[in-house]
JSON list of C-alpha atoms and ligand atoms in Angstrom, two decimals:
[
{"chain": "A", "resi": 162, "resn": "MET", "atom": "CA", "xyz": [87.79, 115.72, 111.34]},
{"chain": "A", "resi": 163, "resn": "SER", "atom": "CA", "xyz": [89.72, 116.23, 114.82]},
{"chain": "A", "resi": 164, "resn": "GLU", "atom": "CA", "xyz": [93.41, 117.13, 114.97]},
{"chain": "A", "resi": 165, "resn": "ALA", "atom": "CA", "xyz": [95.60, 114.07, 114.66]},
{"chain": "A", "resi": 166, "resn": "GLU", "atom": "CA", "xyz": [97.86, 113.17, 117.77]},
{"chain": "A", "resi": 167, "resn": "ILE", "atom": "CA", "xyz": [100.88, 110.60, 117.47]},
{"chain": "A", "resi": 168, "resn": "VAL", "atom": "CA", "xyz": [102.66, 109.16, 120.35]},
{"chain": "A", "resi": 169, "resn": "ALA", "atom": "CA", "xyz": [105.80, 107.40, 119.78]},
{"chain": "A", "resi": 170, "resn": "ILE", "atom": "CA", "xyz": [106.18, 104.52, 121.99]},
{"chain": "A", "resi": 171, "resn": "ARG", "atom": "CA", "xyz": [109.35, 102.86, 123.27]},
{"chain": "A", "resi": 172, "resn": "CYS", "atom": "CA", "xyz": [109.27, 99.01, 122.99]},
{"chain": "A", "resi": 173, "resn": "LEU", "atom": "CA", "xyz": [111.83, 96.40, 123.57]},
{"chain": "A", "resi": 174, "resn": "ARG", "atom": "CA", "xyz": [115.52, 97.66, 123.39]},
{"chain": "A", "resi": 175, "resn": "ASP", "atom": "CA", "xyz": [115.52, 99.94, 120.38]},
{"chain": "A", "resi": 176, "resn": "ASN", "atom": "CA", "xyz": [112.08, 99.56, 118.70]},
{"chain": "A", "resi": 177, "resn": "TYR", "atom": "CA", "xyz": [109.48, 102.25, 118.17]},
{"chain": "A", "resi": 178, "resn": "ALA", "atom": "CA", "xyz": [105.65, 101.94, 117.89]},
{"chain": "A", "resi": 179, "resn": "TYR", "atom": "CA", "xyz": [103.32, 104.75, 117.11]},
{"chain": "A", "resi": 180, "resn": "LEU", "atom": "CA", "xyz": [99.69, 105.58, 118.48]},
{"chain": "A", "resi": 181, "resn": "LEU", "atom": "CA", "xyz": [97.57, 107.64, 116.05]},
{"chain": "A", "resi": 182, "resn": "HIS", "atom": "CA", "xyz": [94.63, 109.04, 117.45]},
{"chain": "A", "resi": 183, "resn": "ALA", "atom": "CA", "xyz": [92.20, 111.08, 115.72]},
{"chain": "A", "resi": 184, "resn": "ASN", "atom": "CA", "xyz": [88.08, 111.23, 115.66]},
{"chain": "A", "resi": 185, "resn": "GLY", "atom": "CA", "xyz": [87.93, 109.68, 118.53]},
{"chain": "A", "resi": 186, "resn": "ARG", "atom": "CA", "xyz": [89.51, 106.45, 117.02]},
{"chain": "A", "resi": 187, "resn": "THR", "atom": "CA", "xyz": [93.15, 104.71, 117.78]},
{"chain": "A", "resi": 188, "resn": "VAL", "atom": "CA", "xyz": [95.26, 102.86, 115.59]},
{"chain": "A", "resi": 189, "resn": "LEU", "atom": "CA", "xyz": [98.81, 101.34, 116.13]},
{"chain": "A", "resi": 190, "resn": "PHE", "atom": "CA", "xyz": [101.57, 100.92, 113.45]},
{"chain": "A", "resi": 191, "resn": "ASP", "atom": "CA", "xyz": [103.58, 97.89, 114.18]},
{"chain": "A", "resi": 192, "resn": "ALA", "atom": "CA", "xyz": [103.09, 95.78, 117.52]},
{"chain": "A", "resi": 193, "resn": "PRO", "atom": "CA", "xyz": [106.66, 95.16, 119.01]},
{"chain": "A", "resi": 194, "resn": "GLU", "atom": "CA", "xyz": [105.55, 94.69, 122.70]},
{"chain": "A", "resi": 195, "resn": "ALA", "atom": "CA", "xyz": [102.28, 94.81, 124.38]},
{"chain": "A", "resi": 196, "resn": "GLU", "atom": "CA", "xyz": [103.11, 96.21, 127.89]},
{"chain": "A", "resi": 197, "resn": "PRO", "atom": "CA", "xyz": [104.26, 99.56, 127.05]},
{"chain": "A", "resi": 198, "resn": "ILE", "atom": "CA", "xyz": [101.65, 100.06, 124.25]},
{"chain": "A", "resi": 199, "resn": "LEU", "atom": "CA", "xyz": [98.63, 98.88, 126.61]},
{"chain": "A", "resi": 200, "resn": "GLN", "atom": "CA", "xyz": [100.13, 101.46, 129.07]},
{"chain": "A", "resi": 201, "resn": "ALA", "atom": "CA", "xyz": [100.10, 104.40, 126.78]},
{"chain": "A", "resi": 202, "resn": "LEU", "atom": "CA", "xyz": [96.80, 103.83, 125.75]},
{"chain": "A", "resi": 203, "resn": "ALA", "atom": "CA", "xyz": [95.44, 103.31, 129.40]},
{"chain": "A", "resi": 204, "resn": "GLU", "atom": "CA", "xyz": [97.32, 106.45, 130.37]},
{"chain": "A", "resi": 205, "resn": "ARG", "atom": "CA", "xyz": [95.12, 108.50, 127.54]},
{"chain": "A", "resi": 206, "resn": "GLY", "atom": "CA", "xyz": [91.96, 106.61, 127.95]},
{"chain": "A", "resi": 207, "resn": "TRP", "atom": "CA", "xyz": [92.18, 105.60, 124.52]},
{"chain": "A", "resi": 208, "resn": "ARG", "atom": "CA", "xyz": [90.49, 102.16, 123.09]},
{"chain": "A", "resi": 209, "resn": "LEU", "atom": "CA", "xyz": [92.64, 100.55, 120.22]},
{"chain": "A", "resi": 210, "resn": "ASP", "atom": "CA", "xyz": [90.58, 99.86, 117.36]},
{"chain": "A", "resi": 211, "resn": "GLN", "atom": "CA", "xyz": [93.27, 98.79, 114.28]},
{"chain": "A", "resi": 212, "resn": "ILE", "atom": "CA", "xyz": [96.99, 97.38, 114.35]},
{"chain": "A", "resi": 213, "resn": "LEU", "atom": "CA", "xyz": [98.67, 98.24, 110.96]},
{"chain": "A", "resi": 214, "resn": "LEU", "atom": "CA", "xyz": [101.71, 96.34, 110.09]},
{"chain": "A", "resi": 215, "resn": "THR", "atom": "CA", "xyz": [104.72, 97.23, 108.13]},
{"chain": "A", "resi": 216, "resn": "HIS", "atom": "CA", "xyz": [106.77, 94.23, 107.52]},
{"chain": "A", "resi": 217, "resn": "HIS", "atom": "CA", "xyz": [106.79, 90.55, 108.91]},
{"chain": "A", "resi": 218, "resn": "HIS", "atom": "CA", "xyz": [109.86, 90.57, 111.50]},
{"chain": "A", "resi": 219, "resn": "ASP", "atom": "CA", "xyz": [109.18, 89.26, 114.98]},
{"chain": "A", "resi": 220, "resn": "ASP", "atom": "CA", "xyz": [109.85, 92.74, 116.58]},
{"chain": "A", "resi": 221, "resn": "HIS", "atom": "CA", "xyz": [107.23, 94.39, 114.76]},
{"chain": "A", "resi": 222, "resn": "VAL", "atom": "CA", "xyz": [104.39, 91.79, 114.74]},
{"chain": "A", "resi": 223, "resn": "GLY", "atom": "CA", "xyz": [105.20, 89.89, 118.04]},
{"chain": "A", "resi": 224, "resn": "ALA", "atom": "CA", "xyz": [102.67, 91.43, 120.07]},
{"chain": "A", "resi": 225, "resn": "VAL", "atom": "CA", "xyz": [99.85, 91.01, 117.71]},
{"chain": "A", "resi": 226, "resn": "PRO", "atom": "CA", "xyz": [97.78, 88.16, 119.43]},
{"chain": "A", "resi": 227, "resn": "GLU", "atom": "CA", "xyz": [98.15, 89.76, 123.04]},
{"chain": "A", "resi": 228, "resn": "LEU", "atom": "CA", "xyz": [97.14, 93.11, 122.02]},
{"chain": "A", "resi": 229, "resn": "VAL", "atom": "CA", "xyz": [94.19, 91.73, 119.96]},
{"chain": "A", "resi": 230, "resn": "ALA", "atom": "CA", "xyz": [93.29, 89.58, 122.75]},
{"chain": "A", "resi": 231, "resn": "ALA", "atom": "CA", "xyz": [93.52, 92.31, 125.03]},
{"chain": "A", "resi": 232, "resn": "THR", "atom": "CA", "xyz": [91.55, 95.14, 123.00]},
{"chain": "A", "resi": 233, "resn": "GLY", "atom": "CA", "xyz": [89.47, 93.35, 120.07]},
{"chain": "A", "resi": 234, "resn": "ALA", "atom": "CA", "xyz": [91.61, 95.70, 117.68]},
{"chain": "A", "resi": 235, "resn": "THR", "atom": "CA", "xyz": [91.67, 94.69, 113.97]},
{"chain": "A", "resi": 236, "resn": "VAL", "atom": "CA", "xyz": [94.85, 93.75, 112.22]},
{"chain": "A", "resi": 237, "resn": "THR", "atom": "CA", "xyz": [96.09, 95.24, 108.53]},
{"chain": "A", "resi": 238, "resn": "GLY", "atom": "CA", "xyz": [98.94, 94.21, 106.71]},
{"chain": "A", "resi": 239, "resn": "ALA", "atom": "CA", "xyz": [100.28, 93.61, 103.24]},
{"chain": "A", "resi": 240, "resn": "ALA", "atom": "CA", "xyz": [98.46, 90.98, 100.96]},
{"chain": "A", "resi": 241, "resn": "ALA", "atom": "CA", "xyz": [101.99, 89.80, 99.88]},
{"chain": "A", "resi": 242, "resn": "ASP", "atom": "CA", "xyz": [102.94, 88.96, 103.44]},
{"chain": "A", "resi": 243, "resn": "ALA", "atom": "CA", "xyz": [100.01, 87.41, 104.60]},
{"chain": "A", "resi": 244, "resn": "HIS", "atom": "CA", "xyz": [101.58, 84.03, 104.55]},
{"chain": "A", "resi": 245, "resn": "ARG", "atom": "CA", "xyz": [103.93, 85.28, 107.44]},
{"chain": "A", "resi": 246, "resn": "LEU", "atom": "CA", "xyz": [102.27, 87.78, 109.05]},
{"chain": "A", "resi": 247, "resn": "PRO", "atom": "CA", "xyz": [99.83, 87.39, 112.10]},
{"chain": "A", "resi": 248, "resn": "PRO", "atom": "CA", "xyz": [96.05, 86.45, 110.67]},
{"chain": "A", "resi": 249, "resn": "LEU", "atom": "CA", "xyz": [94.77, 89.67, 108.81]},
{"chain": "A", "resi": 250, "resn": "ASP", "atom": "CA", "xyz": [91.12, 91.19, 109.11]},
{"chain": "A", "resi": 251, "resn": "ARG", "atom": "CA", "xyz": [92.28, 93.61, 106.04]},
{"chain": "A", "resi": 252, "resn": "ALA", "atom": "CA", "xyz": [95.10, 92.94, 103.41]},
{"chain": "A", "resi": 253, "resn": "LEU", "atom": "CA", "xyz": [96.52, 95.74, 101.53]},
{"chain": "A", "resi": 254, "resn": "ARG", "atom": "CA", "xyz": [98.18, 96.36, 97.99]},
{"chain": "A", "resi": 255, "resn": "PRO", "atom": "CA", "xyz": [100.67, 99.04, 97.14]},
{"chain": "A", "resi": 256, "resn": "GLY", "atom": "CA", "xyz": [98.72, 102.01, 95.90]},
{"chain": "A", "resi": 257, "resn": "ASP", "atom": "CA", "xyz": [95.59, 101.38, 98.33]},
{"chain": "A", "resi": 258, "resn": "VAL", "atom": "CA", "xyz": [94.29, 103.58, 100.51]},
{"chain": "A", "resi": 259, "resn": "THR", "atom": "CA", "xyz": [93.07, 102.48, 104.03]},
{"chain": "A", "resi": 260, "resn": "ASP", "atom": "CA", "xyz": [91.31, 103.93, 106.98]},
{"chain": "A", "resi": 261, "resn": "ALA", "atom": "CA", "xyz": [93.61, 105.21, 110.04]},
{"chain": "A", "resi": 262, "resn": "ALA", "atom": "CA", "xyz": [91.06, 106.48, 112.82]},
{"chain": "A", "resi": 263, "resn": "GLY", "atom": "CA", "xyz": [89.28, 107.83, 110.27]},
{"chain": "A", "resi": 264, "resn": "LEU", "atom": "CA", "xyz": [92.08, 109.37, 108.13]},
{"chain": "A", "resi": 265, "resn": "PRO", "atom": "CA", "xyz": [92.95, 108.10, 104.65]},
{"chain": "A", "resi": 266, "resn": "ALA", "atom": "CA", "xyz": [96.44, 106.04, 104.96]},
{"chain": "A", "resi": 267, "resn": "GLN", "atom": "CA", "xyz": [98.24, 105.65, 101.53]},
{"chain": "A", "resi": 268, "resn": "VAL", "atom": "CA", "xyz": [99.89, 102.32, 101.02]},
{"chain": "A", "resi": 269, "resn": "ILE", "atom": "CA", "xyz": [103.38, 102.60, 99.83]},
{"chain": "A", "resi": 270, "resn": "ASP", "atom": "CA", "xyz": [105.57, 99.63, 98.38]},
{"chain": "A", "resi": 271, "resn": "VAL", "atom": "CA", "xyz": [108.84, 99.93, 100.16]},
{"chain": "A", "resi": 272, "resn": "PRO", "atom": "CA", "xyz": [110.58, 96.58, 99.48]},
{"chain": "A", "resi": 273, "resn": "GLY", "atom": "CA", "xyz": [114.60, 95.93, 100.35]},
{"chain": "A", "resi": 274, "resn": "HIS", "atom": "CA", "xyz": [114.69, 95.19, 104.09]},
{"chain": "A", "resi": 275, "resn": "THR", "atom": "CA", "xyz": [111.96, 92.57, 103.69]},
{"chain": "A", "resi": 276, "resn": "ILE", "atom": "CA", "xyz": [109.83, 91.97, 100.23]},
{"chain": "A", "resi": 277, "resn": "GLY", "atom": "CA", "xyz": [106.44, 92.97, 100.96]},
{"chain": "A", "resi": 278, "resn": "HIS", "atom": "CA", "xyz": [107.38, 95.93, 103.13]},
{"chain": "A", "resi": 279, "resn": "ILE", "atom": "CA", "xyz": [104.89, 98.74, 102.98]},
{"chain": "A", "resi": 280, "resn": "ALA", "atom": "CA", "xyz": [104.77, 101.73, 104.69]},
{"chain": "A", "resi": 281, "resn": "PHE", "atom": "CA", "xyz": [101.52, 104.43, 105.55]},
{"chain": "A", "resi": 282, "resn": "TYR", "atom": "CA", "xyz": [101.47, 107.87, 104.39]},
{"chain": "A", "resi": 283, "resn": "VAL", "atom": "CA", "xyz": [98.73, 109.62, 106.38]},
{"chain": "A", "resi": 284, "resn": "PRO", "atom": "CA", "xyz": [98.85, 113.15, 104.91]},
{"chain": "A", "resi": 285, "resn": "ASP", "atom": "CA", "xyz": [95.85, 114.55, 107.42]},
{"chain": "A", "resi": 286, "resn": "ALA", "atom": "CA", "xyz": [98.70, 113.80, 110.09]},
{"chain": "A", "resi": 287, "resn": "ARG", "atom": "CA", "xyz": [101.82, 114.85, 108.21]},
{"chain": "A", "resi": 288, "resn": "ALA", "atom": "CA", "xyz": [103.32, 111.89, 108.75]},
{"chain": "A", "resi": 289, "resn": "ALA", "atom": "CA", "xyz": [104.69, 108.43, 107.42]},
{"chain": "A", "resi": 290, "resn": "PHE", "atom": "CA", "xyz": [105.15, 105.31, 109.32]},
{"chain": "A", "resi": 291, "resn": "THR", "atom": "CA", "xyz": [108.16, 103.76, 107.47]},
{"chain": "A", "resi": 292, "resn": "GLY", "atom": "CA", "xyz": [109.18, 100.62, 109.41]},
{"chain": "A", "resi": 293, "resn": "ASP", "atom": "CA", "xyz": [112.45, 99.28, 108.61]},
{"chain": "A", "resi": 294, "resn": "SER", "atom": "CA", "xyz": [112.59, 101.27, 105.26]},
{"chain": "A", "resi": 295, "resn": "LEU", "atom": "CA", "xyz": [113.65, 104.77, 105.68]},
{"chain": "A", "resi": 296, "resn": "THR", "atom": "CA", "xyz": [114.77, 105.21, 109.32]},
{"chain": "A", "resi": 297, "resn": "ALA", "atom": "CA", "xyz": [116.19, 107.77, 111.49]},
{"chain": "A", "resi": 298, "resn": "ILE", "atom": "CA", "xyz": [119.57, 108.92, 109.94]},
{"chain": "A", "resi": 299, "resn": "GLY", "atom": "CA", "xyz": [119.68, 105.59, 108.01]},
{"chain": "A", "resi": 300, "resn": "CYS", "atom": "CA", "xyz": [117.47, 103.06, 106.35]},
{"chain": "A", "resi": 301, "resn": "GLY", "atom": "CA", "xyz": [117.06, 99.55, 106.91]},
{"chain": "A", "resi": 302, "resn": "ARG", "atom": "CA", "xyz": [119.50, 96.53, 106.34]},
{"chain": "A", "resi": 303, "resn": "ILE", "atom": "CA", "xyz": [118.80, 94.68, 103.26]},
{"chain": "A", "resi": 304, "resn": "PHE", "atom": "CA", "xyz": [117.76, 91.35, 103.85]},
{"chain": "A", "resi": 305, "resn": "GLU", "atom": "CA", "xyz": [115.28, 90.24, 101.38]},
{"chain": "A", "resi": 306, "resn": "GLY", "atom": "CA", "xyz": [115.54, 92.61, 98.47]},
{"chain": "A", "resi": 307, "resn": "ASP", "atom": "CA", "xyz": [118.73, 94.48, 96.60]},
{"chain": "A", "resi": 308, "resn": "ALA", "atom": "CA", "xyz": [120.45, 97.91, 96.75]},
{"chain": "A", "resi": 309, "resn": "PRO", "atom": "CA", "xyz": [118.20, 99.03, 93.50]},
{"chain": "A", "resi": 310, "resn": "MET", "atom": "CA", "xyz": [114.96, 97.90, 95.09]},
{"chain": "A", "resi": 311, "resn": "MET", "atom": "CA", "xyz": [115.94, 99.57, 98.30]},
{"chain": "A", "resi": 312, "resn": "TRP", "atom": "CA", "xyz": [116.88, 102.73, 96.74]},
{"chain": "A", "resi": 313, "resn": "ALA", "atom": "CA", "xyz": [113.63, 102.83, 94.64]},
{"chain": "A", "resi": 314, "resn": "SER", "atom": "CA", "xyz": [111.90, 102.25, 97.81]},
{"chain": "A", "resi": 315, "resn": "LEU", "atom": "CA", "xyz": [113.71, 105.38, 99.46]},
{"chain": "A", "resi": 316, "resn": "GLN", "atom": "CA", "xyz": [112.83, 107.40, 96.47]},
{"chain": "A", "resi": 317, "resn": "ARG", "atom": "CA", "xyz": [109.41, 106.79, 96.82]},
{"chain": "A", "resi": 318, "resn": "LEU", "atom": "CA", "xyz": [109.17, 108.02, 100.41]},
{"chain": "A", "resi": 319, "resn": "ASN", "atom": "CA", "xyz": [111.62, 111.01, 99.53]},
{"chain": "A", "resi": 320, "resn": "ALA", "atom": "CA", "xyz": [108.82, 112.26, 97.06]},
{"chain": "A", "resi": 321, "resn": "LEU", "atom": "CA", "xyz": [106.56, 112.76, 99.91]},
{"chain": "A", "resi": 322, "resn": "PRO", "atom": "CA", "xyz": [105.96, 116.59, 101.18]},
{"chain": "A", "resi": 323, "resn": "ALA", "atom": "CA", "xyz": [108.99, 117.92, 103.16]},
{"chain": "A", "resi": 324, "resn": "GLU", "atom": "CA", "xyz": [107.36, 118.46, 106.42]},
{"chain": "A", "resi": 325, "resn": "THR", "atom": "CA", "xyz": [106.29, 115.04, 106.83]},
{"chain": "A", "resi": 326, "resn": "LEU", "atom": "CA", "xyz": [107.03, 113.55, 109.94]},
{"chain": "A", "resi": 327, "resn": "ILE", "atom": "CA", "xyz": [108.90, 110.20, 109.61]},
{"chain": "A", "resi": 328, "resn": "CYS", "atom": "CA", "xyz": [108.08, 107.70, 111.84]},
{"chain": "A", "resi": 329, "resn": "SER", "atom": "CA", "xyz": [110.28, 104.78, 111.55]},
{"chain": "A", "resi": 330, "resn": "GLY", "atom": "CA", "xyz": [110.62, 101.29, 113.58]},
{"chain": "A", "resi": 331, "resn": "HIS", "atom": "CA", "xyz": [113.55, 101.58, 115.48]},
{"chain": "A", "resi": 332, "resn": "ASP", "atom": "CA", "xyz": [116.07, 104.18, 117.66]},
{"chain": "A", "resi": 333, "resn": "TYR", "atom": "CA", "xyz": [119.60, 103.21, 115.95]},
{"chain": "A", "resi": 334, "resn": "CYS", "atom": "CA", "xyz": [120.44, 106.97, 116.11]},
{"chain": "A", "resi": 335, "resn": "ALA", "atom": "CA", "xyz": [123.96, 106.69, 118.05]},
{"chain": "A", "resi": 336, "resn": "GLY", "atom": "CA", "xyz": [125.00, 104.02, 115.68]},
{"chain": "A", "resi": 337, "resn": "ASN", "atom": "CA", "xyz": [123.58, 105.49, 112.58]},
{"chain": "A", "resi": 338, "resn": "GLY", "atom": "CA", "xyz": [124.80, 108.92, 113.69]},
{"chain": "A", "resi": 339, "resn": "ALA", "atom": "CA", "xyz": [128.51, 107.93, 113.96]},
{"chain": "A", "resi": 340, "resn": "PHE", "atom": "CA", "xyz": [128.46, 105.89, 110.82]},
{"chain": "A", "resi": 341, "resn": "ALA", "atom": "CA", "xyz": [126.81, 109.29, 109.09]},
{"chain": "A", "resi": 342, "resn": "LEU", "atom": "CA", "xyz": [130.01, 111.27, 110.23]},
{"chain": "A", "resi": 343, "resn": "THR", "atom": "CA", "xyz": [132.50, 109.16, 108.82]},
{"chain": "A", "resi": 344, "resn": "VAL", "atom": "CA", "xyz": [131.02, 109.67, 105.24]},
{"chain": "A", "resi": 345, "resn": "ASP", "atom": "CA", "xyz": [129.49, 113.23, 105.65]},
{"chain": "A", "resi": 346, "resn": "PRO", "atom": "CA", "xyz": [131.96, 115.13, 108.06]},
{"chain": "A", "resi": 347, "resn": "ASP", "atom": "CA", "xyz": [131.33, 118.33, 106.84]},
{"chain": "A", "resi": 348, "resn": "ASN", "atom": "CA", "xyz": [127.54, 118.33, 107.21]},
{"chain": "A", "resi": 349, "resn": "ALA", "atom": "CA", "xyz": [126.76, 120.99, 109.66]},
{"chain": "A", "resi": 350, "resn": "ASP", "atom": "CA", "xyz": [122.85, 120.02, 109.73]},
{"chain": "A", "resi": 351, "resn": "LEU", "atom": "CA", "xyz": [124.01, 116.21, 110.66]},
{"chain": "A", "resi": 352, "resn": "ARG", "atom": "CA", "xyz": [126.35, 117.63, 113.34]},
{"chain": "A", "resi": 353, "resn": "ASP", "atom": "CA", "xyz": [123.44, 119.91, 114.79]},
{"chain": "A", "resi": 354, "resn": "ARG", "atom": "CA", "xyz": [120.97, 117.08, 115.03]},
{"chain": "A", "resi": 355, "resn": "LEU", "atom": "CA", "xyz": [123.65, 115.01, 116.40]},
{"chain": "A", "resi": 356, "resn": "GLN", "atom": "CA", "xyz": [124.48, 117.74, 119.06]},
{"chain": "A", "resi": 357, "resn": "ALA", "atom": "CA", "xyz": [120.88, 118.15, 119.64]},
{"chain": "A", "resi": 358, "resn": "THR", "atom": "CA", "xyz": [119.98, 114.62, 120.44]},
{"chain": "A", "resi": 359, "resn": "ALA", "atom": "CA", "xyz": [123.31, 114.24, 122.39]},
{"chain": "A", "resi": 360, "resn": "THR", "atom": "CA", "xyz": [122.26, 117.22, 124.68]},
{"chain": "A", "resi": 361, "resn": "ALA", "atom": "CA", "xyz": [118.49, 115.85, 124.77]},
{"chain": "A", "resi": 362, "resn": "ALA", "atom": "CA", "xyz": [117.69, 119.36, 123.16]},
{"chain": "A", "resi": 363, "resn": "ARG", "atom": "CA", "xyz": [115.30, 117.52, 120.78]},
{"chain": "A", "resi": 364, "resn": "PRO", "atom": "CA", "xyz": [114.96, 113.79, 120.09]},
{"chain": "A", "resi": 365, "resn": "CYS", "atom": "CA", "xyz": [116.69, 112.37, 117.39]},
{"chain": "A", "resi": 366, "resn": "ALA", "atom": "CA", "xyz": [113.59, 110.80, 115.91]},
{"chain": "A", "resi": 367, "resn": "PRO", "atom": "CA", "xyz": [110.85, 111.01, 114.65]},
{"chain": "A", "resi": 368, "resn": "VAL", "atom": "CA", "xyz": [112.06, 114.11, 112.57]},
{"chain": "A", "resi": 369, "resn": "THR", "atom": "CA", "xyz": [110.63, 116.03, 109.27]},
{"chain": "A", "resi": 370, "resn": "LEU", "atom": "CA", "xyz": [111.62, 114.35, 105.94]},
{"chain": "A", "resi": 371, "resn": "ALA", "atom": "CA", "xyz": [113.44, 117.85, 105.30]},
{"chain": "A", "resi": 372, "resn": "GLU", "atom": "CA", "xyz": [115.61, 117.21, 108.34]},
{"chain": "A", "resi": 373, "resn": "GLU", "atom": "CA", "xyz": [116.04, 113.38, 106.93]},
{"chain": "A", "resi": 374, "resn": "ARG", "atom": "CA", "xyz": [117.07, 114.81, 103.50]},
{"chain": "A", "resi": 375, "resn": "ALA", "atom": "CA", "xyz": [119.85, 117.16, 104.99]},
{"chain": "A", "resi": 376, "resn": "THR", "atom": "CA", "xyz": [121.01, 114.70, 107.64]},
{"chain": "A", "resi": 377, "resn": "ASN", "atom": "CA", "xyz": [120.37, 110.71, 106.26]},
{"chain": "A", "resi": 378, "resn": "PRO", "atom": "CA", "xyz": [123.39, 109.92, 104.41]},
{"chain": "A", "resi": 379, "resn": "PHE", "atom": "CA", "xyz": [121.42, 107.15, 102.29]},
{"chain": "A", "resi": 380, "resn": "LEU", "atom": "CA", "xyz": [118.99, 110.02, 101.13]},
{"chain": "A", "resi": 381, "resn": "ARG", "atom": "CA", "xyz": [122.20, 111.97, 100.60]},
{"chain": "A", "resi": 382, "resn": "ALA", "atom": "CA", "xyz": [123.78, 109.27, 98.19]},
{"chain": "A", "resi": 383, "resn": "PRO", "atom": "CA", "xyz": [123.58, 111.74, 95.24]},
{"chain": "A", "resi": 384, "resn": "ALA", "atom": "CA", "xyz": [125.23, 114.35, 96.87]},
{"chain": "A", "resi": 385, "resn": "LEU", "atom": "CA", "xyz": [127.90, 111.92, 98.65]},
{"chain": "A", "resi": 386, "resn": "ALA", "atom": "CA", "xyz": [128.58, 110.00, 95.39]},
{"chain": "A", "resi": 387, "resn": "ALA", "atom": "CA", "xyz": [131.46, 112.21, 94.25]},
{"chain": "A", "resi": 388, "resn": "THR", "atom": "CA", "xyz": [133.47, 112.12, 97.44]},
{"chain": "A", "resi": 389, "resn": "LEU", "atom": "CA", "xyz": [132.89, 108.17, 96.99]},
{"chain": "A", "resi": 390, "resn": "GLY", "atom": "CA", "xyz": [134.46, 108.08, 93.43]},
{"chain": "A", "resi": 391, "resn": "LEU", "atom": "CA", "xyz": [131.21, 107.38, 91.98]},
{"chain": "A", "resi": 392, "resn": "ASP", "atom": "CA", "xyz": [128.79, 109.20, 89.82]},
{"chain": "A", "resi": 393, "resn": "ASP", "atom": "CA", "xyz": [125.68, 107.33, 90.03]},
{"chain": "A", "resi": 394, "resn": "ALA", "atom": "CA", "xyz": [123.21, 107.72, 93.05]},
{"chain": "A", "resi": 395, "resn": "GLU", "atom": "CA", "xyz": [122.39, 104.07, 92.96]},
{"chain": "A", "resi": 396, "resn": "GLN", "atom": "CA", "xyz": [125.73, 102.67, 92.93]},
{"chain": "A", "resi": 397, "resn": "ALA", "atom": "CA", "xyz": [126.55, 105.51, 95.92]},
{"chain": "A", "resi": 398, "resn": "PHE", "atom": "CA", "xyz": [123.44, 104.06, 97.75]},
{"chain": "A", "resi": 399, "resn": "ALA", "atom": "CA", "xyz": [124.73, 100.66, 97.29]},
{"chain": "A", "resi": 400, "resn": "ALA", "atom": "CA", "xyz": [128.53, 101.42, 98.40]},
{"chain": "A", "resi": 401, "resn": "LEU", "atom": "CA", "xyz": [127.04, 103.49, 101.37]},
{"chain": "A", "resi": 402, "resn": "ARG", "atom": "CA", "xyz": [124.99, 100.60, 102.44]},
{"chain": "A", "resi": 403, "resn": "ALA", "atom": "CA", "xyz": [127.71, 98.03, 102.43]},
{"chain": "A", "resi": 404, "resn": "MET", "atom": "CA", "xyz": [129.95, 100.48, 104.29]},
{"chain": "A", "resi": 405, "resn": "LYS", "atom": "CA", "xyz": [127.34, 100.37, 106.90]},
{"chain": "A", "resi": 406, "resn": "ASP", "atom": "CA", "xyz": [126.56, 96.85, 107.09]},
{"chain": "A", "resi": 407, "resn": "ASN", "atom": "CA", "xyz": [130.62, 96.46, 107.97]},
{"chain": "A", "resi": 408, "resn": "PHE", "atom": "CA", "xyz": [130.78, 99.72, 109.98]},
{"chain": "B", "resi": 603, "resn": "FE2", "atom": "FE1", "xyz": [112.66, 94.53, 110.29]}
]
């Protein structure tokens, strides 16, 4: 097994797609925009073998037809969402283990932002591809599920090893960071992270789960519950999500 390489690609206005390259093979997590992805492949001389999709939103699947036409890559996504994803060559269920560039990728059910949203955890790459579930200093807006569902999804991801790189679908760091400071103003780790991002000392994302645990207000719902006048983590999460929706 060769060392896995992960490349984050900026797409559209604020999306991220990710290439994972290992064993001489390359897979893509989410397909927002063809041109920057094809360029990243060409720059490295990589051929795209497979596209893995986290959820059905257009800014995650819109470039699938163009990428399939250009590369012949196969398409993998959630069986539960097969009716609203591009045509799938492989349909997955939570708990399945699929192949990503010769590495096992565990399929984790993370509904909330959408029903049928999945994340991929690749232990050999020490990375999780989380789409719009757990994101940098935030989490996806709850469109189709409810707060208890999203909280349970975040707990599933929070159970991964601390060193796991959280590769999520957007760079909303500025807005997420500004919100996080309003609910967690005394958090030195959060201030350090935002300072490092502002001075370009290091990117806001992707970072490890350990860093998200320390700085992401939604993962910190249990710690923030008391300041919100609540004694329950799930209620605190729901309150934080509602505050962010109106921020
Ligand atoms: Fe989305």
